[in-house]
Amino acid sequence: MTQTLAGGFAALELHPAVLTAIAAVGYEEPSPIQSQSIPVILAGHDMIGQAQTGTGKTAAFALPLLSRLDPARREPQILILTPTRELALQVAAAFERYSCEMGGVKVVAVYGGAPMGPQLKALRQGAQIIVATPGRLCDHLRRDEKLLGSVAHLVLDEADEMLKLGFMEDIEFIFEALPESRQTVLFSATLPASIRAIAERNLKSPKHVKIAAKTQTVERIEQAHLMVHADQKPVSVLRLLEVEQFDALIAFVRTKQATLDMAELLERHGYRASALNGDMPQAQRERVIEALKDGSLDIVVATDVAARGLDVPRITHVLNIDMPYDPESYVHRIGRTGRAGRTGRALLLVTPRERRMLQVIERVTGQKVGEIRLPDAETVLEARLQRLANSLRPLLEGADEARGSVCRELCQRLDCTPELLAAALLARQTQGQALDLEGVRREQPLTPAAARERSERPERGERTERSGEPRTRRPLEPLTEGRVRCRTALGKRDGVAAKNLLGAIINEGQLAREAIGRIQVRETFSLIELPEEGLERLLGRLKETRVAGKALRLRRYHED
Ligand code: ADP
Ligand code: MG
């Protein structure tokens, strides 16, 4: 029975309980990396598997290893190393899903940023499968060097990413704590020399399984790029989002600050958006991912590290606001969409200086990334009216019986036409968003800098002022020739006063008092005028500086 249910998997001689679980999950056919890896791993060989993101690597190792697990032995038998805690949690969840019909199988996820106690307890209570990030596992090993003495199978998942995160030494340390007679399987999207070296040292006559770089994942993803100037990115993103029809979208930027700025910008424009970055506490990151999964969030603005391995089938769009550092990360990023056989769309903003990188990406993915243009005001307006009509259509049903007479009554009292009444209500409903061509043309988004300025207000989360009219900002003083403005996120609420900033910059920046111009301390940030000449060096000297116990992190402030 299970055989017919699990379709093409049945031929692979997996454990019957595993086949039942796969059928329940709903996989029909093994993916290429799965059909090639599963027999090799079942036969107990060491293996090097090379395949892109989204090709189903987790099941490729989880299914055969579970099939070889002995649930009656209540000690660690399988160890999976992954680069990040998100991925560790995801892989652990996959093992739980695939083993739910086996009975008596326990999985423990071991990762940093969470207390060690519960993890240790789960280990001692007979978990057979450990899914760990290398750093935290080493911490456990230092306390209990025999911890991994019974492990018979090791998997290095996303090995290239682990090395990029600097886990080389930890991995070697873990290898030493494992029994000689184990099976080792290494998965990696790319095989640079460092990975080959690890394999050489630690794998025994490994079989190679390679799925060509040009995978169905990339093919299922429609790619396009848009040329923009860096300072036009916020406007361009807002315009694009108005016309792109997405379910959930993940946007990539390079810095943690940019995740916050962009998420805030999008929120201010009415999107349900959130940042996802490595500075956020683990629990909060998990909440964001959950919210994206269950549809209470539609946009996540992430850094590469924070989004690694993220698997949310709802994601229809990947928006690369900042260019990735290399083609591999591009492939990783866009692999966040087009999951599990669906199609996805990937958009890339390219500044004039980044044209070369675009060409490299095209060469590596073997695909042309066509150019699109920013939608013009007509298109934006049309999309806006369409959305508005869609959102109002359901309201028309039964509205006449329920409210029709009130409407007439109100028009009489207000001495206005029904059109005028409707227009007034519409203005409130759309919160002042422009619904005419001229208005759309005039629209300026609230840029991150403007948004920061606004965050001075004690009340946050007000959404009444939207993209409508350009906002009036408290203008900044004109700068003295040769000076530039710098910004720190420290302000009054951090207990910082101008004299503290001045003192720190004079002492640690080795700057004369006269060289420092106006200092404005606001609620959540401060602005300081500094000499343009030698600014880079000055900021370098101030890199580690702390004021009122907090990192100063002074940056040049670009007014836009
Ligand atoms: P990778 O590790 O290669 O990036 P994952 O293991 O995270 O890929 O799998 C990507 C997605 O594909 C997951 O949502 C997973 O549930 C789904 N998936 C894996 N194998 C199959 C299959 N044989 N059929 C359908 N979906 C699958
Ligand atoms: Mg994976």
Coordinates of C-alpha atoms and ligand atoms in Angstrom, one line a residue:
M1 CA 0.0 0.0 0.0
T2 CA 2.7 2.4 1.0
Q3 CA 4.4 1.6 -2.2
T4 CA 1.7 3.0 -4.4
L5 CA 1.4 6.0 -2.1
A6 CA 5.0 7.0 -2.1
G7 CA 5.3 6.6 -5.9
G8 CA 8.8 6.8 -7.3
F9 CA 10.3 6.6 -3.8
A10 CA 9.2 3.0 -3.4
A11 CA 11.9 1.8 -5.7
L12 CA 14.6 3.2 -3.5
E13 CA 14.4 0.6 -0.7
L14 CA 13.7 3.0 2.0
H15 CA 12.2 1.9 5.4
P16 CA 8.4 1.3 5.0
A17 CA 7.7 3.8 7.8
V18 CA 9.7 6.4 6.0
L19 CA 7.8 5.8 2.8
T20 CA 4.5 6.2 4.7
A21 CA 5.7 9.5 6.1
I22 CA 6.8 10.8 2.6
A23 CA 3.4 9.9 1.2
A24 CA 1.8 11.8 4.0
V25 CA 4.0 14.8 3.3
G26 CA 2.9 14.6 -0.3
Y27 CA 6.1 14.1 -2.3
E28 CA 5.4 12.2 -5.5
E29 CA 8.7 11.7 -7.1
P30 CA 12.3 11.9 -5.8
S31 CA 14.1 15.0 -7.0
P32 CA 17.3 14.3 -9.1
I33 CA 19.7 14.8 -6.1
Q34 CA 17.4 12.5 -4.1
S35 CA 17.3 9.6 -6.6
Q36 CA 21.0 9.7 -7.0
S37 CA 22.1 10.2 -3.4
I38 CA 19.7 7.9 -1.6
P39 CA 21.1 4.6 -3.0
V40 CA 24.7 5.7 -2.3
I41 CA 23.9 6.7 1.3
L42 CA 21.8 3.6 1.9
A43 CA 24.8 1.5 0.8
G44 CA 26.9 3.2 3.5
H45 CA 29.3 5.0 1.2
D46 CA 30.9 8.3 2.0
M47 CA 29.6 10.9 -0.5
I48 CA 30.1 14.4 -1.8
G49 CA 26.8 15.8 -3.1
Q50 CA 26.8 19.0 -5.2
A51 CA 23.5 20.7 -5.9
Q52 CA 21.9 24.1 -5.8
T53 CA 19.5 25.4 -3.2
G54 CA 16.0 24.2 -3.3
T55 CA 16.8 20.8 -4.9
G56 CA 15.7 18.8 -1.9
K57 CA 19.0 18.0 -0.3
T58 CA 17.5 17.6 3.2
A59 CA 15.4 14.6 2.2
A60 CA 18.3 13.3 0.1
F61 CA 20.2 12.5 3.3
A62 CA 17.4 12.3 5.9
L63 CA 15.4 9.6 4.2
P64 CA 18.3 7.0 3.8
L65 CA 19.8 7.8 7.1
L66 CA 16.5 7.4 8.9
S67 CA 16.1 4.1 7.1
R68 CA 19.3 2.9 8.6
L69 CA 18.6 4.2 12.1
D70 CA 17.9 1.8 15.0
P71 CA 15.2 3.4 17.1
A72 CA 15.8 1.0 19.9
R73 CA 19.3 2.3 20.6
R74 CA 18.8 5.4 22.6
E75 CA 22.0 7.3 21.9
P76 CA 23.2 9.7 19.1
Q77 CA 23.5 7.9 15.8
I78 CA 23.2 10.6 13.2
L79 CA 24.8 14.1 13.3
I80 CA 23.9 16.9 10.9
L81 CA 26.0 20.0 10.9
T82 CA 24.4 23.1 9.4
P83 CA 25.7 26.7 9.1
T84 CA 22.9 28.5 10.9
R85 CA 20.3 28.0 13.6
E86 CA 17.4 28.6 11.2
L87 CA 18.7 25.8 9.1
A88 CA 19.3 23.6 12.1
L89 CA 15.7 24.1 13.1
Q90 CA 14.4 23.4 9.6
V91 CA 16.5 20.3 9.1
A92 CA 15.4 19.0 12.6
A93 CA 11.8 19.6 11.7
A94 CA 12.3 17.7 8.4
F95 CA 13.7 14.7 10.3
E96 CA 10.8 14.8 12.7
R97 CA 8.3 14.8 9.8
Y98 CA 10.0 12.0 7.9
S99 CA 10.3 9.9 11.1
C100 CA 6.9 10.4 12.5
E101 CA 5.8 6.9 11.6
M102 CA 8.8 5.2 13.0
G103 CA 8.1 5.5 16.7
G104 CA 10.7 6.2 19.3
V105 CA 12.9 8.5 17.2
K106 CA 14.0 11.7 18.9
V107 CA 15.7 14.7 17.2
V108 CA 17.5 17.5 19.1
A109 CA 18.5 20.8 17.6
V110 CA 21.7 22.2 19.1
Y111 CA 22.5 25.9 18.3
G112 CA 23.8 29.0 19.8
G113 CA 21.7 31.9 21.2
A114 CA 19.6 29.5 23.3
P115 CA 20.4 28.1 26.7
M116 CA 22.5 24.9 26.7
G117 CA 20.6 23.2 29.5
P118 CA 17.5 22.0 27.6
Q119 CA 19.7 20.9 24.6
L120 CA 21.9 18.9 27.0
K121 CA 18.8 17.4 28.6
A122 CA 17.4 16.3 25.3
L123 CA 20.7 14.7 24.4
R124 CA 20.8 12.8 27.6
Q125 CA 17.2 11.6 27.2
G126 CA 18.3 9.4 24.3
A127 CA 18.0 11.6 21.1
Q128 CA 19.3 9.6 18.2
I129 CA 19.6 12.5 15.8
I130 CA 21.5 15.7 16.5
V131 CA 21.2 18.7 14.2
A132 CA 23.7 21.3 15.2
T133 CA 25.6 24.4 14.3
P134 CA 29.3 23.7 14.7
G135 CA 30.1 26.4 17.2
R136 CA 27.5 25.3 19.8
L137 CA 28.2 21.7 19.3
C138 CA 31.9 22.4 20.1
D139 CA 30.8 24.0 23.4
H140 CA 28.9 20.8 24.3
L141 CA 31.9 18.7 23.3
R142 CA 34.3 20.7 25.5
R143 CA 32.0 19.7 28.4
D144 CA 31.5 16.1 27.4
E145 CA 34.1 14.8 24.9
K146 CA 32.4 11.4 24.6
L147 CA 29.2 13.1 23.4
L148 CA 29.6 11.9 19.8
G149 CA 31.1 8.5 20.6
S150 CA 28.2 6.5 19.2
V151 CA 27.6 8.6 16.0
A152 CA 27.7 6.4 12.9
H153 CA 26.6 8.9 10.3
L154 CA 27.7 12.5 9.8
V155 CA 26.3 15.0 7.3
L156 CA 27.8 18.4 6.5
D157 CA 24.9 20.4 5.1
E158 CA 25.8 23.5 3.0
A159 CA 29.5 22.9 3.7
D160 CA 30.5 25.9 1.6
E161 CA 28.4 28.2 3.8
M162 CA 29.8 26.8 7.0
L163 CA 33.3 27.6 5.8
K164 CA 32.3 31.1 4.8
L165 CA 31.0 31.6 8.3
G166 CA 34.4 30.6 9.6
F167 CA 33.5 27.2 11.1
M168 CA 36.6 25.4 9.6
E169 CA 38.3 24.8 13.0
D170 CA 35.1 23.8 14.7
I171 CA 34.4 21.2 12.0
E172 CA 37.8 19.7 12.3
F173 CA 37.4 19.6 16.1
I174 CA 34.1 17.7 15.6
F175 CA 35.7 15.3 13.2
E176 CA 38.2 14.4 15.9
A177 CA 35.5 13.6 18.4
L178 CA 33.7 11.2 16.0
P179 CA 34.4 7.5 15.7
E180 CA 36.8 6.5 12.8
S181 CA 34.3 4.0 11.5
R182 CA 31.5 6.4 10.5
Q183 CA 29.8 7.3 7.3
T184 CA 30.4 10.9 6.2
V185 CA 28.3 12.8 3.7
L186 CA 29.0 16.3 2.5
F187 CA 26.6 18.5 0.7
S188 CA 27.6 21.8 -0.9
A189 CA 26.4 24.1 -3.6
T190 CA 30.0 24.8 -4.7
L191 CA 33.2 22.9 -4.2
P192 CA 36.0 25.3 -3.6
A193 CA 39.5 24.1 -2.7
S194 CA 38.9 24.4 1.0
I195 CA 35.9 22.0 0.7
R196 CA 37.9 19.5 -1.4
A197 CA 40.7 19.6 1.3
I198 CA 38.2 18.8 4.1
A199 CA 36.8 15.9 2.0
E200 CA 40.3 14.7 1.3
R201 CA 41.2 14.6 5.0
N202 CA 38.0 13.2 6.4
L203 CA 36.1 11.2 3.8
K204 CA 36.9 7.6 2.7
S205 CA 36.8 7.0 -1.1
P206 CA 33.7 9.2 -1.4
K207 CA 31.3 8.8 -4.3
H208 CA 30.5 12.0 -6.2
V209 CA 27.0 13.0 -6.9
K210 CA 26.6 16.2 -8.9
I211 CA 23.5 17.8 -10.2
A212 CA 24.4 20.3 -12.9
A213 CA 24.5 23.9 -11.7
K214 CA 21.7 24.9 -14.0
T215 CA 19.0 23.3 -12.0
Q216 CA 15.3 23.3 -12.4
T217 CA 15.2 25.7 -9.5
V218 CA 16.8 28.5 -11.5
E219 CA 14.8 27.6 -14.6
R220 CA 11.6 27.8 -12.7
I221 CA 12.4 31.3 -11.7
E222 CA 11.7 34.2 -13.9
Q223 CA 14.5 36.7 -13.6
A224 CA 14.7 40.4 -14.5
H225 CA 16.8 43.4 -13.6
L226 CA 16.2 47.1 -13.3
M227 CA 18.9 49.8 -13.7
V228 CA 18.7 52.3 -10.9
H229 CA 20.9 54.9 -9.2
A230 CA 21.6 54.0 -5.6
D231 CA 19.7 57.0 -4.2
Q232 CA 16.6 56.0 -6.3
K233 CA 16.3 52.6 -4.8
P234 CA 13.6 53.4 -2.2
V235 CA 11.4 55.0 -4.9
S236 CA 12.0 52.2 -7.3
V237 CA 11.2 49.5 -4.8
L238 CA 7.9 51.2 -3.9
R239 CA 7.0 51.5 -7.6
L240 CA 7.9 47.9 -8.4
L241 CA 5.9 46.6 -5.5
E242 CA 2.8 48.4 -6.7
V243 CA 2.7 46.6 -10.0
E244 CA 4.2 43.2 -9.1
Q245 CA 1.6 40.7 -8.0
F246 CA 3.2 38.8 -5.1
D247 CA 2.0 36.6 -2.4
A248 CA 4.9 36.8 -0.1
L249 CA 8.2 38.5 -1.0
I250 CA 11.7 38.4 0.4
A251 CA 13.9 41.5 -0.2
F252 CA 17.7 41.3 0.2
V253 CA 19.9 44.1 1.4
R254 CA 23.5 44.2 2.5
T255 CA 23.4 45.6 6.0
K256 CA 21.4 45.2 9.1
Q257 CA 20.6 48.9 9.2
A258 CA 19.3 48.6 5.7
T259 CA 16.9 45.8 6.7
L260 CA 15.5 48.1 9.4
D261 CA 15.3 51.2 7.1
M262 CA 13.7 49.3 4.3
A263 CA 11.2 47.4 6.4
E264 CA 10.2 50.7 8.1
L265 CA 9.8 52.4 4.7
L266 CA 7.5 49.6 3.5
E267 CA 5.5 49.6 6.7
R268 CA 5.0 53.3 6.3
H269 CA 3.6 52.7 2.9
G270 CA 1.1 50.2 4.2
Y271 CA 2.8 46.9 3.6
R272 CA 3.0 44.2 6.2
A273 CA 6.8 44.1 6.3
S274 CA 9.5 43.2 8.8
A275 CA 13.3 43.1 9.0
L276 CA 15.2 39.8 9.5
N277 CA 18.8 40.2 10.5
G278 CA 21.5 38.6 12.6
D279 CA 21.2 41.1 15.3
M280 CA 17.6 40.2 16.2
P281 CA 17.2 37.7 19.0
Q282 CA 16.6 34.1 17.9
A283 CA 13.0 34.0 19.2
Q284 CA 12.1 37.2 17.2
R285 CA 13.6 35.8 14.0
E286 CA 11.6 32.7 14.4
R287 CA 8.4 34.8 14.9
V288 CA 9.1 36.7 11.7
I289 CA 9.5 33.5 9.7
E290 CA 6.4 32.0 11.2
A291 CA 4.4 35.2 10.4
L292 CA 5.6 35.1 6.8
K293 CA 4.6 31.4 6.6
D294 CA 1.1 31.9 8.1
G295 CA 0.4 35.0 6.0
S296 CA 0.3 37.6 8.7
L297 CA 3.4 39.2 7.1
D298 CA 3.9 39.6 3.4
I299 CA 7.4 41.1 3.1
V300 CA 10.6 40.3 4.9
V301 CA 13.7 42.4 4.3
A302 CA 16.7 40.3 5.1
T303 CA 20.5 40.0 5.0
D304 CA 22.0 37.0 3.3
V305 CA 23.1 35.4 6.6
A306 CA 19.7 35.7 8.2
A307 CA 17.8 34.3 5.3
R308 CA 20.0 31.3 4.6
G309 CA 18.1 28.1 4.2
L310 CA 14.8 29.8 4.7
D311 CA 12.0 27.7 3.2
V312 CA 8.6 29.4 2.9
P313 CA 6.6 28.0 0.0
R314 CA 4.4 31.2 -0.1
I315 CA 7.3 33.3 -1.3
T316 CA 6.6 34.2 -5.0
H317 CA 9.1 37.0 -5.3
V318 CA 12.7 37.6 -4.4
L319 CA 13.7 41.3 -4.7
N320 CA 17.4 41.9 -4.7
I321 CA 17.6 45.5 -3.5
D322 CA 21.3 45.4 -3.0
M323 CA 23.5 43.3 -5.3
P324 CA 24.8 40.0 -3.7
Y325 CA 28.5 39.7 -3.2
D326 CA 28.9 36.8 -5.5
P327 CA 26.9 34.7 -8.0
E328 CA 26.6 31.9 -5.5
S329 CA 24.7 34.1 -3.0
Y330 CA 22.5 35.2 -5.9
V331 CA 21.6 31.6 -6.6
H332 CA 21.0 31.0 -2.9
R333 CA 18.9 34.1 -2.7
I334 CA 16.6 33.5 -5.6
G335 CA 16.3 29.9 -4.5
R336 CA 14.0 31.3 -1.7
T337 CA 11.3 31.3 -4.3
G338 CA 10.2 28.7 -6.8
R339 CA 10.2 26.2 -3.9
A340 CA 8.8 22.7 -4.3
G341 CA 8.0 22.9 -8.0
R342 CA 6.3 26.3 -8.0
T343 CA 7.3 29.2 -10.2
G344 CA 8.8 32.3 -8.8
R345 CA 10.0 35.7 -9.9
A346 CA 13.4 37.3 -9.0
L347 CA 14.1 41.0 -9.5
L348 CA 17.5 42.6 -9.2
L349 CA 18.3 46.3 -8.8
V350 CA 21.5 47.1 -10.6
T351 CA 23.4 50.4 -10.2
P352 CA 25.5 51.6 -13.1
R353 CA 28.7 50.5 -11.4
E354 CA 27.3 47.0 -10.9
R355 CA 26.8 46.1 -14.5
R356 CA 29.8 43.8 -14.5
M357 CA 28.4 41.7 -11.6
L358 CA 25.2 41.3 -13.6
Q359 CA 27.2 39.8 -16.4
V360 CA 29.0 37.4 -14.1
I361 CA 25.6 36.3 -12.7
E362 CA 24.3 35.7 -16.2
R363 CA 27.4 33.6 -17.0
V364 CA 27.3 31.5 -13.9
T365 CA 23.6 30.8 -14.0
G366 CA 23.7 30.3 -17.8
Q367 CA 20.7 32.5 -18.1
K368 CA 20.0 36.0 -19.4
V369 CA 18.5 38.3 -16.8
G370 CA 16.3 40.6 -18.9
E371 CA 15.9 44.2 -18.3
I372 CA 12.7 45.8 -17.1
R373 CA 11.8 49.4 -16.7
L374 CA 10.3 51.2 -13.8
P375 CA 6.6 51.3 -14.2
D376 CA 5.4 54.7 -15.3
A377 CA 2.8 56.7 -13.5
E378 CA 0.0 55.4 -15.7
T379 CA 0.8 51.8 -14.9
V380 CA 1.1 52.6 -11.2
L381 CA -2.2 54.4 -11.2
E382 CA -3.9 51.5 -13.1
A383 CA -2.6 49.0 -10.6
R384 CA -3.7 51.1 -7.7
L385 CA -7.2 51.5 -9.1
Q386 CA -7.4 47.8 -9.9
R387 CA -6.4 46.9 -6.3
L388 CA -8.8 49.4 -4.9
A389 CA -11.6 48.0 -7.0
N390 CA -10.8 44.5 -6.0
S391 CA -10.8 45.4 -2.3
L392 CA -14.1 47.3 -2.6
R393 CA -16.0 44.7 -4.8
P394 CA -16.9 42.4 -1.9
L395 CA -18.2 45.4 0.1
L396 CA -20.9 46.2 -2.6
E397 CA -22.8 43.0 -1.8
G398 CA -25.8 43.9 0.2
A399 CA -24.6 47.4 0.8
D400 CA -27.7 49.0 -0.7
E401 CA -30.2 47.3 1.6
A402 CA -27.9 47.8 4.7
R403 CA -26.7 51.3 4.1
G404 CA -28.5 52.8 1.1
S405 CA -31.0 54.9 3.0
V406 CA -28.3 56.1 5.5
C407 CA -26.4 57.3 2.5
R408 CA -29.3 59.3 1.1
E409 CA -30.0 60.7 4.6
L410 CA -26.3 61.7 5.0
C411 CA -26.2 63.4 1.6
Q412 CA -29.2 65.4 2.6
R413 CA -27.8 66.4 6.0
L414 CA -24.4 67.3 4.5
D415 CA -26.0 68.9 1.5
C416 CA -23.7 67.0 -0.9
T417 CA -23.9 64.7 -3.8
P418 CA -23.4 60.9 -3.4
E419 CA -20.2 61.3 -5.5
L420 CA -18.7 63.8 -3.0
L421 CA -19.6 61.6 -0.1
A422 CA -18.0 58.6 -1.7
A423 CA -14.9 60.6 -2.6
A424 CA -14.6 61.8 1.0
L425 CA -14.9 58.2 2.4
L426 CA -12.5 57.0 -0.3
A427 CA -9.9 59.6 0.7
R428 CA -10.0 58.2 4.2
Q429 CA -9.9 54.6 3.0
T430 CA -6.9 55.2 0.9
Q431 CA -5.2 57.4 3.5
G432 CA -4.5 60.2 1.1
Q433 CA -2.8 58.0 -1.5
A434 CA -2.8 59.7 -4.9
L435 CA -5.4 58.4 -7.3
D436 CA -4.8 60.7 -10.2
L437 CA -1.9 60.9 -12.7
E438 CA -0.5 64.2 -11.5
G439 CA -0.6 63.0 -7.9
V440 CA 1.2 59.8 -8.7
R441 CA 3.8 61.6 -10.6
R442 CA 4.4 64.0 -7.7
E443 CA 4.7 61.2 -5.1
Q444 CA 7.9 61.0 -3.2
P445 CA 8.3 58.1 -0.8
L446 CA 9.4 58.6 2.7
T447 CA 13.1 57.7 2.4
P448 CA 14.9 55.9 5.2
A449 CA 16.6 59.1 6.3
A450 CA 13.2 60.9 6.3
A451 CA 11.7 58.0 8.3
R452 CA 14.6 58.2 10.8
E453 CA 14.0 61.8 11.2
R454 CA 10.3 61.1 11.9
S455 CA 11.2 58.4 14.5
E456 CA 11.9 61.3 16.8
R457 CA 8.2 61.5 17.4
P458 CA 7.3 59.8 20.6
E459 CA 4.3 58.0 19.0
R460 CA 5.4 55.2 16.6
G461 CA 3.4 53.1 14.3
E462 CA 1.1 56.0 13.2
R463 CA 0.2 55.3 9.6
T464 CA -1.9 58.3 8.8
E465 CA 0.6 60.2 6.8
R466 CA 1.3 58.1 3.8
S467 CA 2.9 58.5 0.4
G468 CA 0.5 61.3 -0.6
E469 CA 2.3 64.6 -0.4
P470 CA 6.0 65.2 0.1
R471 CA 6.4 65.7 3.8
T472 CA 7.8 68.8 5.3
R473 CA 10.9 68.0 7.3
R474 CA 12.7 70.1 9.8
P475 CA 15.4 71.5 7.5
L476 CA 19.0 70.9 8.5
E477 CA 21.4 73.9 8.9
P478 CA 23.6 74.5 5.8
L479 CA 27.0 73.0 6.3
T480 CA 30.2 75.0 6.5
E481 CA 32.5 74.5 3.6
G482 CA 34.6 71.3 4.0
R483 CA 32.4 69.8 6.7
V484 CA 30.1 66.9 6.4
R485 CA 27.4 65.6 8.7
C486 CA 27.8 62.3 10.5
R487 CA 25.2 60.3 12.4
T488 CA 25.1 58.0 15.3
A489 CA 22.1 56.0 16.5
L490 CA 22.8 57.3 20.1
G491 CA 20.5 60.1 21.3
K492 CA 18.8 61.5 24.3
R493 CA 17.1 58.2 25.1
D494 CA 20.5 56.6 25.5
G495 CA 21.5 59.2 28.0
V496 CA 23.8 61.0 25.6
A497 CA 24.5 64.7 25.7
A498 CA 26.5 66.8 23.2
K499 CA 29.5 67.1 25.6
N500 CA 29.8 63.3 25.8
L501 CA 30.0 63.1 22.0
L502 CA 32.4 66.0 21.9
G503 CA 34.7 64.5 24.5
A504 CA 34.8 61.1 22.8
I505 CA 35.6 62.5 19.4
I506 CA 38.3 64.8 20.8
N507 CA 39.9 62.1 22.8
E508 CA 39.6 59.0 20.7
G509 CA 39.3 60.6 17.3
Q510 CA 42.3 62.8 18.1
L511 CA 40.6 65.9 16.7
A512 CA 40.9 69.5 17.8
R513 CA 37.8 71.1 19.3
E514 CA 37.7 73.7 16.5
A515 CA 37.5 71.0 13.9
I516 CA 34.1 69.8 15.2
G517 CA 31.1 71.7 14.1
R518 CA 27.5 71.7 15.4
I519 CA 26.3 68.7 17.4
Q520 CA 22.6 68.1 17.4
V521 CA 21.4 65.5 19.9
R522 CA 17.9 64.2 19.2
E523 CA 15.8 61.6 20.9
T524 CA 17.0 58.6 18.9
F525 CA 20.0 59.8 17.1
S526 CA 22.6 62.6 16.9
L527 CA 24.2 64.5 14.1
I528 CA 27.7 65.9 14.3
E529 CA 29.5 68.1 11.8
L530 CA 33.0 66.9 11.1
P531 CA 35.8 67.8 8.6
E532 CA 35.4 66.0 5.3
E533 CA 39.2 65.7 4.9
G534 CA 40.5 62.6 6.6
L535 CA 36.9 61.5 7.5
E536 CA 37.5 57.8 6.7
R537 CA 40.5 57.7 8.9
L538 CA 38.7 59.5 11.7
L539 CA 35.7 57.1 11.5
G540 CA 38.3 54.3 11.6
R541 CA 39.8 55.6 14.8
L542 CA 36.3 55.9 16.3
K543 CA 35.3 52.4 15.3
E544 CA 35.4 50.9 18.7
T545 CA 34.4 54.0 20.6
R546 CA 31.6 53.8 23.1
V547 CA 29.6 56.6 24.6
A548 CA 27.4 56.2 27.6
G549 CA 28.3 52.5 27.5
K550 CA 27.0 52.0 23.9
A551 CA 28.8 51.7 20.6
L552 CA 29.0 55.0 18.9
R553 CA 29.0 53.6 15.3
L554 CA 29.4 57.0 13.6
R555 CA 28.5 57.1 9.9
R556 CA 28.5 59.7 7.2
Y557 CA 24.9 61.0 7.0
H558 CA 23.6 61.4 3.5
E559 CA 20.7 63.8 3.3
D560 CA 18.1 62.6 0.8
Ligands
ADP1 P1 17.8 22.3 -0.3 O1 18.4 21.8 1.0 O2 18.4 21.6 -1.5 O3 17.9 23.8 -0.5 P2 15.3 21.5 0.7 O4 15.7 20.2 1.3 O5 15.2 22.6 1.8 O6 16.3 22.0 -0.4 O7 13.9 21.3 -0.1 C1 13.3 22.4 -0.7 C2 11.8 22.2 -0.7 O8 11.4 21.2 -1.6 C3 11.2 21.9 0.6 O9 10.0 22.6 0.8 C4 10.9 20.4 0.6 O10 9.8 20.1 1.4 C5 10.5 20.3 -0.9 N1 10.8 18.9 -1.4 C6 11.9 18.2 -1.2 N2 11.9 17.0 -1.9 C7 10.7 17.0 -2.5 C8 10.1 16.1 -3.4 N3 10.7 14.9 -3.7 N4 8.9 16.4 -3.9 C9 8.3 17.6 -3.6 N5 8.9 18.5 -2.8 C10 10.0 18.2 -2.3
MG2 MG 19.3 22.6 2.5

